[in-house]
mmCIF file of C-alpha atoms in Angstrom:
data_model
loop_
_atom_site.group_PDB
_atom_site.id
_atom_site.type_symbol
_atom_site.label_atom_id
_atom_site.label_comp_id
_atom_site.label_asym_id
_atom_site.label_seq_id
_atom_site.Cartn_x
_atom_site.Cartn_y
_atom_site.Cartn_z
ATOM 1 C CA MET A 40 89.021 121.996 -5.262
ATOM 2 C CA THR A 41 86.675 124.791 -4.010
ATOM 3 C CA ILE A 42 84.925 124.274 -0.863
ATOM 4 C CA PHE A 43 81.592 126.185 -0.639
ATOM 5 C CA PRO A 44 80.232 127.620 2.881
ATOM 6 C CA PRO A 45 77.011 126.170 4.049
ATOM 7 C CA ASP A 46 73.961 128.253 2.939
ATOM 8 C CA PRO A 47 73.070 131.141 5.413
ATOM 9 C CA ASP A 48 69.855 130.508 7.724
ATOM 10 C CA LEU A 49 68.029 133.503 6.191
ATOM 11 C CA ASP A 50 64.837 131.856 8.279
ATOM 12 C CA ALA A 51 66.654 132.331 11.533
ATOM 13 C CA LEU A 52 67.447 135.959 10.605
ATOM 14 C CA ARG A 53 64.055 136.966 9.879
ATOM 15 C CA LEU A 54 62.689 135.272 12.958
ATOM 16 C CA GLU A 55 65.347 137.168 15.204
ATOM 17 C CA LEU A 56 64.096 140.325 13.801
ATOM 18 C CA SER A 57 60.432 139.277 14.761
ATOM 19 C CA ARG A 58 61.736 137.966 18.104
ATOM 20 C CA LEU A 59 63.378 141.511 19.284
ATOM 21 C CA ARG A 60 60.543 143.529 17.936
ATOM 22 C CA ALA A 61 58.026 141.576 19.904
ATOM 23 C CA GLU A 62 60.380 141.445 22.765
ATOM 24 C CA ARG A 63 60.152 145.323 23.026
ATOM 25 C CA GLY A 64 56.415 144.974 22.323
ATOM 26 C CA TRP A 65 56.656 146.998 19.017
ATOM 27 C CA THR A 66 54.454 147.235 16.025
ATOM 28 C CA TYR A 67 55.933 147.482 12.671
ATOM 29 C CA ASP A 68 54.705 151.140 12.764
ATOM 30 C CA GLU A 69 57.026 151.873 16.018
ATOM 31 C CA LEU A 70 59.812 149.869 14.398
ATOM 32 C CA ALA A 71 59.371 151.905 11.149
ATOM 33 C CA ALA A 72 59.556 155.074 13.071
ATOM 34 C CA ARG A 73 62.695 154.065 15.018
ATOM 35 C CA SER A 74 64.415 152.761 12.232
ATOM 36 C CA GLY A 75 63.317 155.312 9.121
ATOM 37 C CA LEU A 76 62.199 152.063 7.202
ATOM 38 C CA SER A 77 58.992 151.582 5.694
ATOM 39 C CA ARG A 78 56.510 149.664 7.336
ATOM 40 C CA ARG A 79 55.986 147.433 4.194
ATOM 41 C CA THR A 80 59.946 146.818 3.953
ATOM 42 C CA LEU A 81 59.614 145.314 7.597
ATOM 43 C CA ILE A 82 56.836 143.247 6.875
ATOM 44 C CA GLU A 83 58.228 141.643 3.698
ATOM 45 C CA ILE A 84 61.662 141.165 5.748
ATOM 46 C CA GLU A 85 59.640 139.470 8.509
ATOM 47 C CA GLN A 86 57.553 137.133 5.789
ATOM 48 C CA GLY A 87 60.524 136.337 4.014
ATOM 49 C CA ARG A 88 59.641 137.974 0.903
ATOM 50 C CA THR A 89 62.800 139.928 0.742
ATOM 51 C CA ILE A 90 66.271 139.920 2.736
ATOM 52 C CA GLY A 91 67.012 143.652 2.936
ATOM 53 C CA THR A 92 70.392 145.407 2.345
ATOM 54 C CA LEU A 93 73.238 145.691 4.775
ATOM 55 C CA THR A 94 71.928 149.262 5.222
ATOM 56 C CA THR A 95 68.580 148.027 6.221
ATOM 57 C CA TRP A 96 70.059 145.520 8.647
ATOM 58 C CA HIS A 97 72.233 148.337 10.055
ATOM 59 C CA ALA A 98 69.145 150.581 10.404
ATOM 60 C CA LEU A 99 67.376 147.686 12.225
ATOM 61 C CA ALA A 100 70.233 147.035 14.610
ATOM 62 C CA HIS A 101 70.452 150.592 15.635
ATOM 63 C CA ALA A 102 66.604 150.905 16.060
ATOM 64 C CA LEU A 103 66.725 147.648 18.402
ATOM 65 C CA ASN A 104 69.954 148.612 20.112
ATOM 66 C CA ALA A 105 71.069 145.057 18.947
ATOM 67 C CA PRO A 106 74.463 144.501 17.864
ATOM 68 C CA LEU A 107 74.784 143.378 13.908
ATOM 69 C CA ASP A 108 76.828 140.102 15.050
ATOM 70 C CA GLN A 109 73.803 139.207 17.223
ATOM 71 C CA LEU A 110 71.467 139.453 14.273
ATOM 72 C CA PHE A 111 73.960 138.114 11.857
ATOM 73 C CA GLY A 112 74.966 135.251 14.045
ATOM 74 C CA THR A 113 71.639 133.744 13.327
ATOM 75 C CA LEU A 114 72.581 133.214 9.528
ATOM 76 C CA CYS A 115 74.981 130.267 10.932
ATOM 77 C CA SER A 116 72.270 128.418 12.737
ATOM 78 C CA GLY A 117 72.597 124.925 12.408
ATOM 79 C CA HIS A 118 76.260 125.104 11.161
ATOM 80 C CA GLU A 119 79.555 126.395 12.816
ATOM 81 C CA PRO A 120 80.366 129.865 11.938
ATOM 82 C CA PRO A 121 83.988 130.612 10.497
ATOM 83 C CA SER A 122 86.631 130.563 12.640
ATOM 84 C CA PRO A 123 89.075 133.582 12.830
ATOM 85 C CA PRO A 124 92.053 133.244 10.734
ATOM 86 C CA THR A 125 95.430 131.909 12.571
ATOM 87 C CA PRO A 126 98.360 134.239 12.469
#
């Protein structure tokens, strides 16, 4: 029997991006300049039209000075994240 993990909360991920950007008082243009991503990409991610790539989120984490685990931890909103393997 295969047990599938719960679906990731992609809305929580995009809302965390929006929250971090707003917390810093940055416009889309400011975050675009700091991350090297296009303004259009940022808007599409925050509005849920695209999820972006791991490279995109890596650039965002660096620009926002936020650890990737802080951003991606929101994917488990509403359910328990996976436990580390036992030795």
